[in-house]
Short mmCIF file of C-alpha atoms in Angstrom, two decimals:
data_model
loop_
_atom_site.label_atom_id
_atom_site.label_comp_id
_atom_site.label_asym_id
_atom_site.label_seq_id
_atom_site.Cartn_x
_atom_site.Cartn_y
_atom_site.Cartn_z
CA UNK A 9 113.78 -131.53 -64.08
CA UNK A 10 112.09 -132.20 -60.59
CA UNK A 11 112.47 -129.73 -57.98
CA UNK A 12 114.84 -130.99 -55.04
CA UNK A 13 113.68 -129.97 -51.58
CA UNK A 14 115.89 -127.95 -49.32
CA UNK A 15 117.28 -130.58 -46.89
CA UNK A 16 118.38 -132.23 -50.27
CA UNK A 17 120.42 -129.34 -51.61
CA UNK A 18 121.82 -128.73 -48.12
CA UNK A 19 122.91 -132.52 -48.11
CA UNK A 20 124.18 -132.20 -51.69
CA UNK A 21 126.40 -129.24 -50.57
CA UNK A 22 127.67 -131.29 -47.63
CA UNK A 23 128.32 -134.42 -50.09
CA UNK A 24 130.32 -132.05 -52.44
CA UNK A 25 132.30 -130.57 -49.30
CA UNK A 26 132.95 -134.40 -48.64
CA UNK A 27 134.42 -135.44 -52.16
CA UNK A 28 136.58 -132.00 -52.46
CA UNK A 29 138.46 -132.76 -49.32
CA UNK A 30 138.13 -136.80 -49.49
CA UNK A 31 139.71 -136.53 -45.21
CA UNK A 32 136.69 -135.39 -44.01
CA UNK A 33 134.49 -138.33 -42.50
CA UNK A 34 131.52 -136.58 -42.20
CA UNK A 35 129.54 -133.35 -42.11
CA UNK A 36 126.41 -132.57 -40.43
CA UNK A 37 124.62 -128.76 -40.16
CA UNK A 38 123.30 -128.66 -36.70
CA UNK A 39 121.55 -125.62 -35.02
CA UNK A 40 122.35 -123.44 -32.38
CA UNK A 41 120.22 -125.89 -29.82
CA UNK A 42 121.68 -129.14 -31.01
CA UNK A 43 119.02 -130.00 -33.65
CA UNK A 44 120.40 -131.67 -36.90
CA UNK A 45 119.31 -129.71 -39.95
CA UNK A 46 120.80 -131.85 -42.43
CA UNK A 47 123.85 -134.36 -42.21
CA UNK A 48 126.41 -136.83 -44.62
CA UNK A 49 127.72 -138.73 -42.08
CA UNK A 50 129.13 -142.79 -42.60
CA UNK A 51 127.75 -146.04 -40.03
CA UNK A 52 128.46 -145.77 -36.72
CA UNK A 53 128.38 -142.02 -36.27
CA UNK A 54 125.53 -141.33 -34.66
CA UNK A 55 123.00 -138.03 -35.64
CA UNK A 56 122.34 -136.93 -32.37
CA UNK A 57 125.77 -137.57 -30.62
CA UNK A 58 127.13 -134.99 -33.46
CA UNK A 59 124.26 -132.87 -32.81
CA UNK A 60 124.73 -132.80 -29.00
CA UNK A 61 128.48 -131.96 -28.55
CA UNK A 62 128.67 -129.46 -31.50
CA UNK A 63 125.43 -127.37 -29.56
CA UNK A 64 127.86 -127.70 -26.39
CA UNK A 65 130.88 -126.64 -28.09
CA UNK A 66 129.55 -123.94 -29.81
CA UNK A 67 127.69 -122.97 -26.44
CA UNK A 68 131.21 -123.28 -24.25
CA UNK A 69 133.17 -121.74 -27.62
CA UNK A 70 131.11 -118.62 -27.84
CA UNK A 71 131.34 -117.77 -24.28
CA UNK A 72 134.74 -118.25 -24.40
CA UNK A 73 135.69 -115.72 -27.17
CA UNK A 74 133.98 -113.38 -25.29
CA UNK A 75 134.55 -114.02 -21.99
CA UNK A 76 138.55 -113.58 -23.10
CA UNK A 77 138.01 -110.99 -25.82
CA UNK A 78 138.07 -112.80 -28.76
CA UNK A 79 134.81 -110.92 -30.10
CA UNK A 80 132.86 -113.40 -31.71
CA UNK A 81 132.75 -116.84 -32.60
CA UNK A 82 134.13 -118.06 -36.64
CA UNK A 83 135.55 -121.38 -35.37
CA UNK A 84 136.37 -124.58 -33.03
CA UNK A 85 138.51 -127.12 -33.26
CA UNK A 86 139.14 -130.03 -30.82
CA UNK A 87 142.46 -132.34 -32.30
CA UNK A 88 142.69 -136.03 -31.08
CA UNK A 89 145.31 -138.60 -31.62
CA UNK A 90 142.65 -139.85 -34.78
CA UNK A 91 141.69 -136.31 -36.63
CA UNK A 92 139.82 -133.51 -35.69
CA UNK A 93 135.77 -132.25 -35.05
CA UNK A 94 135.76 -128.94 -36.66
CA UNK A 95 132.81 -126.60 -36.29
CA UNK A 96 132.06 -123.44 -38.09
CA UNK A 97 128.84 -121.19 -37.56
CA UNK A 98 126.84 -120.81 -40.76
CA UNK A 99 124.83 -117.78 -40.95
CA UNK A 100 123.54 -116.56 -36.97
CA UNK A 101 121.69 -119.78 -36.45
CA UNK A 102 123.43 -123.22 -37.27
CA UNK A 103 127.30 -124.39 -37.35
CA UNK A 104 128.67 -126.74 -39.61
CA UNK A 105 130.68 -129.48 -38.18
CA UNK A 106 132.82 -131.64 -39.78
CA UNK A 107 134.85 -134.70 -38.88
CA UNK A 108 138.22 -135.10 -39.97
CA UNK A 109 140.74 -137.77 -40.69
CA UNK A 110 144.53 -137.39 -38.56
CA UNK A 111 146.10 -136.76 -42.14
CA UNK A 112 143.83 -133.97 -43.43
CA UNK A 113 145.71 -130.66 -44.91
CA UNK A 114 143.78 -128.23 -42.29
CA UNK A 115 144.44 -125.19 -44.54
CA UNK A 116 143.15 -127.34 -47.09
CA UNK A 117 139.92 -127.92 -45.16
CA UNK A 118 139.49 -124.16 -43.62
CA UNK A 119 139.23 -122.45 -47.40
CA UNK A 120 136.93 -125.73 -48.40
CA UNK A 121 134.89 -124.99 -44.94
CA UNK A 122 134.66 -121.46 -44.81
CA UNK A 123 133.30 -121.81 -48.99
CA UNK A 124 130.90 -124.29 -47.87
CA UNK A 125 129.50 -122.50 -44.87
CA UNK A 126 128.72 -119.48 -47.49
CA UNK A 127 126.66 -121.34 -49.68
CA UNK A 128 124.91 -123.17 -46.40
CA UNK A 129 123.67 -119.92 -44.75
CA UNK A 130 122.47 -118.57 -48.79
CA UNK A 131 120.41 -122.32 -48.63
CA UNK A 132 118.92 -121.83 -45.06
CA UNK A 133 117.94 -118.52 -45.65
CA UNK A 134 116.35 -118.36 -49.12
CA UNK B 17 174.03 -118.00 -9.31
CA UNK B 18 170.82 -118.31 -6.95
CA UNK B 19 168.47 -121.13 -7.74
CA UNK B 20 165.13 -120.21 -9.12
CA UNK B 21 161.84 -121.52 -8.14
CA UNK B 22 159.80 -124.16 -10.28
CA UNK B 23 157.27 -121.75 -10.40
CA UNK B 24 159.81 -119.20 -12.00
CA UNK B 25 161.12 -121.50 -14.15
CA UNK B 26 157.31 -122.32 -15.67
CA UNK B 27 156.62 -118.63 -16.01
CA UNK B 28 160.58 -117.27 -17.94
CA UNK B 29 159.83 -120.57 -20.26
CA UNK B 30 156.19 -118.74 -21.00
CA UNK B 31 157.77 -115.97 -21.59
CA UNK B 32 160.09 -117.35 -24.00
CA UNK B 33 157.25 -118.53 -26.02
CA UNK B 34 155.71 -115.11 -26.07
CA UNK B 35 159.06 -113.36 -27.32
CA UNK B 36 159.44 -116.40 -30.08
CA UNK B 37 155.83 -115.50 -31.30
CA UNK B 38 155.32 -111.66 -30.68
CA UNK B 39 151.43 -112.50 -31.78
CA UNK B 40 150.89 -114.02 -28.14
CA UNK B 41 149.15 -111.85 -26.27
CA UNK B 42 148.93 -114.06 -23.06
CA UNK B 43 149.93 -118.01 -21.58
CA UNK B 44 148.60 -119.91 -18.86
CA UNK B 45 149.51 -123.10 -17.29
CA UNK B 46 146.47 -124.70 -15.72
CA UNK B 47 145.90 -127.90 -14.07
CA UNK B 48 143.28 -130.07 -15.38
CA UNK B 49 141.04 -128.74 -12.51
CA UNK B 50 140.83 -125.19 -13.20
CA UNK B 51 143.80 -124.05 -11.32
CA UNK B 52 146.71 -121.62 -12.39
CA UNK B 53 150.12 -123.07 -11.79
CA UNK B 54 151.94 -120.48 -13.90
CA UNK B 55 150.75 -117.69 -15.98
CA UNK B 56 151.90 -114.55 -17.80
CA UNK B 57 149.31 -112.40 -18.72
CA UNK B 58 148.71 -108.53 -19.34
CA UNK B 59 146.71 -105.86 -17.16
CA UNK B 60 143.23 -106.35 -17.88
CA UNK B 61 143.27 -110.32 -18.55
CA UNK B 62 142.38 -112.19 -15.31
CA UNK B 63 143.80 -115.42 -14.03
CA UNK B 64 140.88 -117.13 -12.63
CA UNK B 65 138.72 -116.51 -15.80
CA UNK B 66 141.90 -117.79 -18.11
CA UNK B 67 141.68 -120.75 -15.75
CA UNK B 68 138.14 -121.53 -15.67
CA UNK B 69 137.60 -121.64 -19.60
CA UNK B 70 140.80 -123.54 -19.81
CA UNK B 71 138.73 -126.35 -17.56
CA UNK B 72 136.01 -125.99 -19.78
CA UNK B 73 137.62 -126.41 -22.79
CA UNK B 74 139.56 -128.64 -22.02
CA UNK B 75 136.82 -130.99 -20.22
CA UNK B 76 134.58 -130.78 -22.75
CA UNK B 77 137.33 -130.90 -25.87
CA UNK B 78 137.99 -134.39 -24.12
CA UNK B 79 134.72 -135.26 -23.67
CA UNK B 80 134.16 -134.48 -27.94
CA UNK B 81 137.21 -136.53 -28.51
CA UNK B 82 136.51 -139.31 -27.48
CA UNK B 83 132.36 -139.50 -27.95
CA UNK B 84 132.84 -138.75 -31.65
CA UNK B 85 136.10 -141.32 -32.15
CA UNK B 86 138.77 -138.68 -32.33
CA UNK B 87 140.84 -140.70 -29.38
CA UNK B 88 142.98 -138.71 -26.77
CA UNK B 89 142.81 -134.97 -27.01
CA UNK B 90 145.54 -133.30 -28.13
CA UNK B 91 144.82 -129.52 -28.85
CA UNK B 92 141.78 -127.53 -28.83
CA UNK B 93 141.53 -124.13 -30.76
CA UNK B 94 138.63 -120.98 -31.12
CA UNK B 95 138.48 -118.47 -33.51
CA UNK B 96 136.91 -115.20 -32.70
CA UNK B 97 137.10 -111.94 -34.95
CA UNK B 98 139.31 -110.73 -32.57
CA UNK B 99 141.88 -113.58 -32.31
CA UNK B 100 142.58 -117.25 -30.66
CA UNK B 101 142.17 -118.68 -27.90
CA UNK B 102 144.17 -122.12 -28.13
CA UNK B 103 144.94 -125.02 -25.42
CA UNK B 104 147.67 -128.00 -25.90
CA UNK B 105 147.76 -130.90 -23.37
CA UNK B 106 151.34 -130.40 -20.76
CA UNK B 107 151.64 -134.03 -20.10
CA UNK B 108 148.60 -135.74 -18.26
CA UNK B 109 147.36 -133.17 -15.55
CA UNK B 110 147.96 -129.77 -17.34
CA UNK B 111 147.15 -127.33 -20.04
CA UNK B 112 148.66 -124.75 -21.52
CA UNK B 113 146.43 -121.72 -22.75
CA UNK B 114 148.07 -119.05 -24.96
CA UNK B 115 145.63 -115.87 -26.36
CA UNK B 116 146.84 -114.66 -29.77
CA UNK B 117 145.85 -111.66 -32.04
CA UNK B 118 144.07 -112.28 -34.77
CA UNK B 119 147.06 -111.66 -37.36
CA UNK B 120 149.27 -114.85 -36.00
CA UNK B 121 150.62 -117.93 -38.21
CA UNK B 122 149.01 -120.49 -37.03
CA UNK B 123 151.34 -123.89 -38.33
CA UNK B 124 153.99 -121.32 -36.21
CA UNK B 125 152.24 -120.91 -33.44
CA UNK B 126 151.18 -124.56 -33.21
CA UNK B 127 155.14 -125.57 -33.83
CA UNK B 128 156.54 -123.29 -31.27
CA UNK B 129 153.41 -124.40 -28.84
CA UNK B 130 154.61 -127.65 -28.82
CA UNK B 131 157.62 -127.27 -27.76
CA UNK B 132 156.90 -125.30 -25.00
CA UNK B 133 154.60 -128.60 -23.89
CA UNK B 134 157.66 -130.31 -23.95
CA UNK B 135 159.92 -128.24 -22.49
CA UNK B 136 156.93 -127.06 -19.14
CA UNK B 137 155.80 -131.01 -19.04
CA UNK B 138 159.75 -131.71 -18.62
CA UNK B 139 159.68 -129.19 -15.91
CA UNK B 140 156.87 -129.77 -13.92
CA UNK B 141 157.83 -133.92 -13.72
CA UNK B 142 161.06 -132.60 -11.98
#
């Protein structure tokens, strides 16, 4: 069998996060200064924009658990009228976000994350 | 019976929430500019920082929202080892920030957070 390069396992993992939790619109591993690692995400969602706000949520959500004595950072989520963003850190030096339909079972999605996230940081760091 | 202020009436219905949900640790009622209108908060917590990440948040939750298609923001949440920070929309021009412990139900916390909006929305359009 042929080898797979890393950026393809890491956007296997995020296509088998997609089809467990069939809400989530799209996934994308970005690191802590808004580069895109690797990403699943449909037309019409663009790479960078995803890139960009999860690096400035992460930046603003990090400061905030300390700042108020939250220790630090496991999660963000922002909830709109149409679904969520959801962003977790994998490992010290990425976050994973994920996009969300309105309907999605958020418990659901957490365990699903919080698995994925786990095999993520054992991908970027082998 | 004397009246009560506004301002007192804000702050006993914060305190309400924190008795329903003995996990609160702190709640804040901020304008969408950064600036406290009611709060009830312990020793060591200060106003003006509560305020100023609830600004942040807040502008930049919207911000996420509505780049990445999620429409108008309706609740923004981080997770730190230590606990939550979470924020919920009070009608157009106000937030309301409650710290919780790590240990808190969430879905309850979320439930009884909403009606609080209702109920400090309700009384600020007086």
């Amino acid at each position: 069998m042929a080898e797979i390069s890393r950026t393809e396992e890491l956007v296997q993992r995020l296509q088998s996060l997609q089809m467990t939790t069939p809400d989530i619109e799209a996934t994308a591993i970005v690191s802590v200064d808004g580069l895109t690692i690797a990403s699943s995400l449909p037309a019409g969602v663009g790479e960078d924009r995803v890139s960009a706000m999860s690096a400035a949520m992460l930046a603003l959500g990090e400061r905030i658990a300390s700042e108020l004595g939250r220790g630090t950072l496991d999660e963000v989520y922002v909830k709109g009228e149409n679904g969520y963003v959801i962003l977790r850190a994998v490992g010290e030096e990425a976050v994973l976000t994920v996009l969300a339909r309105q309907q999605t079972k958020l418990g659901l999605l957490f365990l699903d994350m919080r698995r994925a996230c786990d095999d993520l940081a054992d991908l970027l760091h082998e």
